[in-house]
């Protein structure tokens, strides 16, 4: 297509909210490397390409997310893992509720002095709310969550066998580790044994399951 047609298509995709036309420098490098490899003129080694792709996968880039597929080199069936930010957010909700409860309890102990400060005329009420009360509640909630769950990560991805989405938790709960960088998960739909790797962000079928 001509340059004018390309620009018109790009503008149309931008108006539709497509993320493909707004690429980061690393995403653009990956696409350029892929096109160069197909054209027979590679611009980076396989190791550099895999490292760049893994970095983008950990950053949650959409251009590297693929469904279940088979690798001819390793002869394994696998699919990509992505971070489940909603489930990670929900892990902080109980601590936030506890922090709010402590906040109101402290308000009651002080004879509702905190309520008085929240009802001050502007801009004093705004300053106290956003620069004192909310940061304190957030800090207490984070401290409670960190005391119970440390270095946690929740990853999700489609089962390479049936495509059903499954979750896996990585981290430490009350000083008990979840199992390291690799977790064994059973698919909720087809009962296939899956290996979740938080380092490579991949789901694979173990060799015993493939045979």
CSV table of C-alpha atoms in Angstrom, one decimal:
chain,number,residue,atom,x,y,z
A,1,UNK,CA,0.0,0.0,0.0
A,2,UNK,CA,1.1,3.6,-0.4
A,3,UNK,CA,2.3,5.8,2.4
A,4,UNK,CA,-1.0,7.7,2.4
A,5,UNK,CA,-3.0,4.5,2.7
A,6,UNK,CA,-0.7,3.3,5.5
A,7,UNK,CA,-1.1,6.6,7.4
A,8,UNK,CA,-4.9,6.5,7.0
A,9,UNK,CA,-5.0,2.9,8.3
A,10,UNK,CA,-2.8,3.8,11.2
A,11,UNK,CA,-5.0,6.8,12.1
A,12,UNK,CA,-8.2,4.6,11.8
A,13,UNK,CA,-6.7,2.0,14.1
A,14,UNK,CA,-5.7,4.7,16.7
A,15,UNK,CA,-9.2,6.0,16.8
A,16,UNK,CA,-10.5,2.5,17.3
A,17,UNK,CA,-8.2,2.1,20.3
A,18,UNK,CA,-5.9,-0.4,18.9
A,19,UNK,CA,-2.7,-0.9,20.9
A,20,UNK,CA,-0.7,-2.3,18.0
A,21,UNK,CA,0.0,1.2,16.5
A,22,UNK,CA,1.3,2.5,19.8
A,23,UNK,CA,4.4,0.4,20.3
A,24,UNK,CA,7.2,0.8,22.9
A,25,UNK,CA,10.8,0.8,21.6
A,26,UNK,CA,11.3,-2.8,22.7
A,27,UNK,CA,8.0,-3.9,21.0
A,28,UNK,CA,9.2,-2.2,17.8
A,29,UNK,CA,12.6,-3.9,18.0
A,30,UNK,CA,10.9,-7.2,18.3
A,31,UNK,CA,8.7,-6.7,15.3
A,32,UNK,CA,11.6,-5.4,13.3
A,33,UNK,CA,13.7,-8.5,14.3
A,34,UNK,CA,10.8,-10.8,13.4
A,35,UNK,CA,10.4,-9.2,9.9
A,36,UNK,CA,14.2,-9.3,9.3
A,37,UNK,CA,14.3,-12.9,10.3
A,38,UNK,CA,11.5,-13.8,7.9
A,39,UNK,CA,13.3,-11.8,5.1
A,40,UNK,CA,16.5,-13.8,5.7
A,41,UNK,CA,18.4,-10.9,7.3
A,42,UNK,CA,18.4,-11.4,11.1
A,43,UNK,CA,19.4,-8.4,13.1
A,44,UNK,CA,19.9,-10.2,16.4
A,45,UNK,CA,20.8,-13.6,17.7
A,46,UNK,CA,18.3,-16.2,18.9
A,47,UNK,CA,19.4,-15.6,22.5
A,48,UNK,CA,18.9,-11.8,22.2
A,49,UNK,CA,15.5,-12.4,20.6
A,50,UNK,CA,14.4,-14.8,23.3
A,51,UNK,CA,15.6,-12.4,26.0
A,52,UNK,CA,13.7,-9.5,24.5
A,53,UNK,CA,10.6,-11.5,24.1
A,54,UNK,CA,10.7,-12.7,27.7
A,55,UNK,CA,11.2,-9.2,28.9
A,56,UNK,CA,8.1,-8.0,27.0
A,57,UNK,CA,6.1,-11.0,28.2
A,58,UNK,CA,6.9,-10.0,31.8
A,59,UNK,CA,5.9,-6.4,31.1
A,60,UNK,CA,2.5,-7.7,29.8
A,61,UNK,CA,3.0,-6.7,26.2
A,62,UNK,CA,0.1,-7.8,24.0
A,63,UNK,CA,2.2,-8.5,20.9
A,64,UNK,CA,4.0,-11.5,22.5
A,65,UNK,CA,0.9,-13.1,24.0
A,66,UNK,CA,0.0,-16.2,22.1
A,67,UNK,CA,-2.4,-19.1,22.7
A,68,UNK,CA,-1.6,-22.8,23.0
A,69,UNK,CA,1.0,-23.9,20.5
A,70,UNK,CA,3.7,-26.5,19.8
A,71,UNK,CA,7.5,-26.0,19.7
A,72,UNK,CA,9.3,-27.9,17.0
A,73,UNK,CA,12.6,-27.5,18.7
A,74,UNK,CA,11.6,-28.7,22.2
A,75,UNK,CA,8.7,-30.9,21.0
A,76,UNK,CA,6.5,-29.5,23.8
A,77,UNK,CA,3.1,-28.0,23.8
A,78,UNK,CA,2.9,-24.7,25.8
A,79,UNK,CA,1.1,-21.4,26.2
A,80,UNK,CA,1.9,-18.0,27.7
A,81,UNK,CA,1.2,-16.8,31.2
A,82,UNK,CA,0.0,-13.3,32.1
A,83,UNK,CA,-0.3,-11.5,35.4
A,84,UNK,CA,-3.8,-11.5,36.9
A,85,UNK,CA,-3.8,-8.0,38.3
A,86,UNK,CA,-7.5,-8.2,39.4
A,87,UNK,CA,-6.8,-11.3,41.7
A,88,UNK,CA,-3.6,-9.6,43.0
A,89,UNK,CA,-5.7,-6.5,43.8
A,90,UNK,CA,-8.3,-8.7,45.7
A,91,UNK,CA,-5.5,-10.0,47.9
A,92,UNK,CA,-5.1,-6.5,49.3
A,93,UNK,CA,-8.8,-6.0,50.0
A,94,UNK,CA,-8.9,-7.8,53.4
A,95,UNK,CA,-6.0,-5.8,54.7
A,96,UNK,CA,-7.6,-2.5,53.4
A,97,UNK,CA,-10.8,-3.4,55.3
A,98,UNK,CA,-8.8,-4.0,58.5
A,99,UNK,CA,-6.9,-0.8,58.0
A,100,UNK,CA,-10.1,1.2,57.6
A,101,UNK,CA,-11.5,-0.5,60.7
A,102,UNK,CA,-8.5,0.5,62.7
A,103,UNK,CA,-8.8,4.0,61.3
A,104,UNK,CA,-12.4,4.4,62.5
A,105,UNK,CA,-11.5,2.7,65.9
A,106,UNK,CA,-8.7,5.3,66.4
A,107,UNK,CA,-11.2,8.0,65.5
A,108,UNK,CA,-13.5,6.8,68.2
A,109,UNK,CA,-10.7,6.6,70.8
A,110,UNK,CA,-9.7,10.2,70.1
A,111,UNK,CA,-13.3,11.4,70.5
A,112,UNK,CA,-13.8,11.8,66.8
A,113,UNK,CA,-10.9,14.2,66.4
A,114,UNK,CA,-10.1,12.6,63.0
A,115,UNK,CA,-13.7,13.3,61.8
A,116,UNK,CA,-13.3,16.9,62.9
A,117,UNK,CA,-10.1,17.2,60.8
A,118,UNK,CA,-11.8,15.6,57.8
A,119,UNK,CA,-14.6,18.2,58.1
A,120,UNK,CA,-12.3,21.2,58.1
A,121,UNK,CA,-12.9,23.9,55.5
A,122,UNK,CA,-11.1,23.6,52.2
A,123,UNK,CA,-8.2,23.3,51.4
A,124,UNK,CA,-7.3,21.9,54.9
A,125,UNK,CA,-9.8,19.0,54.6
A,126,UNK,CA,-8.4,18.1,51.2
A,127,UNK,CA,-4.8,18.2,52.4
A,128,UNK,CA,-5.5,16.1,55.5
A,129,UNK,CA,-7.5,13.5,53.5
A,130,UNK,CA,-5.1,13.0,50.6
A,131,UNK,CA,-1.8,13.6,52.3
A,132,UNK,CA,-2.3,12.1,55.7
A,133,UNK,CA,-5.4,9.9,56.2
A,134,UNK,CA,-5.3,8.0,52.9
A,135,UNK,CA,-1.5,7.5,52.8
A,136,UNK,CA,-1.7,6.2,56.4
A,137,UNK,CA,-4.5,3.7,55.5
A,138,UNK,CA,-2.6,2.6,52.4
A,139,UNK,CA,0.6,2.1,54.4
A,140,UNK,CA,-1.1,0.1,57.1
A,141,UNK,CA,-2.9,-2.1,54.5
A,142,UNK,CA,0.4,-2.7,52.7
A,143,UNK,CA,2.1,-3.6,55.9
A,144,UNK,CA,-0.6,-6.1,56.9
A,145,UNK,CA,-0.5,-7.7,53.4
A,146,UNK,CA,3.3,-7.9,53.4
A,147,UNK,CA,3.3,-9.5,56.8
A,148,UNK,CA,1.1,-12.3,55.6
A,149,UNK,CA,1.9,-12.7,51.9
A,150,UNK,CA,5.4,-11.9,50.5
A,151,UNK,CA,6.7,-11.6,47.0
A,152,UNK,CA,3.4,-12.8,45.6
A,153,UNK,CA,2.5,-13.2,42.0
A,154,UNK,CA,-0.7,-14.6,40.4
A,155,UNK,CA,-0.4,-15.8,36.9
A,156,UNK,CA,-3.1,-17.0,34.5
A,157,UNK,CA,-3.1,-18.7,31.1
A,158,UNK,CA,-4.9,-21.1,28.8
A,159,UNK,CA,-4.4,-24.8,29.2
A,160,UNK,CA,-2.3,-26.1,26.2
A,161,UNK,CA,-4.6,-29.1,26.0
A,162,UNK,CA,-8.1,-27.6,26.1
A,163,UNK,CA,-7.7,-23.8,26.3
A,164,UNK,CA,-9.4,-23.4,29.6
A,165,UNK,CA,-7.9,-20.6,31.7
A,166,UNK,CA,-6.2,-21.6,35.0
A,167,UNK,CA,-4.5,-19.7,37.8
A,168,UNK,CA,-1.4,-20.3,39.9
A,169,UNK,CA,-0.1,-18.5,42.9
A,170,UNK,CA,3.6,-17.8,43.5
A,171,UNK,CA,4.9,-16.4,46.7
A,172,UNK,CA,5.2,-17.0,50.5
A,173,UNK,CA,2.2,-17.2,52.8
A,174,UNK,CA,3.1,-16.8,56.5
A,175,UNK,CA,6.7,-17.9,55.7
A,176,UNK,CA,5.5,-21.0,53.8
A,177,UNK,CA,6.7,-20.8,50.2
A,178,UNK,CA,4.3,-21.9,47.4
A,179,UNK,CA,6.9,-24.1,45.7
A,180,UNK,CA,9.4,-21.8,44.0
A,181,UNK,CA,9.4,-20.6,40.4
A,182,UNK,CA,7.6,-23.6,39.1
A,183,UNK,CA,4.2,-24.8,40.2
A,184,UNK,CA,2.2,-28.0,39.2
A,185,UNK,CA,-1.4,-27.2,38.4
A,186,UNK,CA,-4.2,-29.5,37.3
A,187,UNK,CA,-6.5,-28.1,34.7
A,188,UNK,CA,-10.0,-27.5,36.1
A,189,UNK,CA,-11.6,-28.5,32.8
A,190,UNK,CA,-9.7,-31.5,31.4
A,191,UNK,CA,-7.6,-32.5,34.5
A,192,UNK,CA,-4.3,-32.3,32.5
A,193,UNK,CA,-1.2,-31.8,34.6
A,194,UNK,CA,0.4,-28.4,33.9
A,195,UNK,CA,3.7,-26.9,34.8
A,196,UNK,CA,3.5,-23.1,35.5
A,197,UNK,CA,6.9,-21.4,35.2
A,198,UNK,CA,7.0,-17.8,36.6
A,199,UNK,CA,10.5,-17.2,35.2
A,200,UNK,CA,9.8,-18.0,31.6
A,201,UNK,CA,6.1,-17.1,31.9
A,202,UNK,CA,5.1,-20.3,30.1
A,203,UNK,CA,2.7,-23.2,30.8
A,204,UNK,CA,3.9,-26.5,29.6
A,205,UNK,CA,2.6,-30.1,29.6
A,206,UNK,CA,5.1,-32.4,31.4
A,207,UNK,CA,6.6,-35.2,29.3
A,208,UNK,CA,4.6,-37.8,31.1
A,209,UNK,CA,1.4,-36.0,30.1
A,210,UNK,CA,2.5,-35.7,26.5
A,211,UNK,CA,3.3,-39.3,26.0
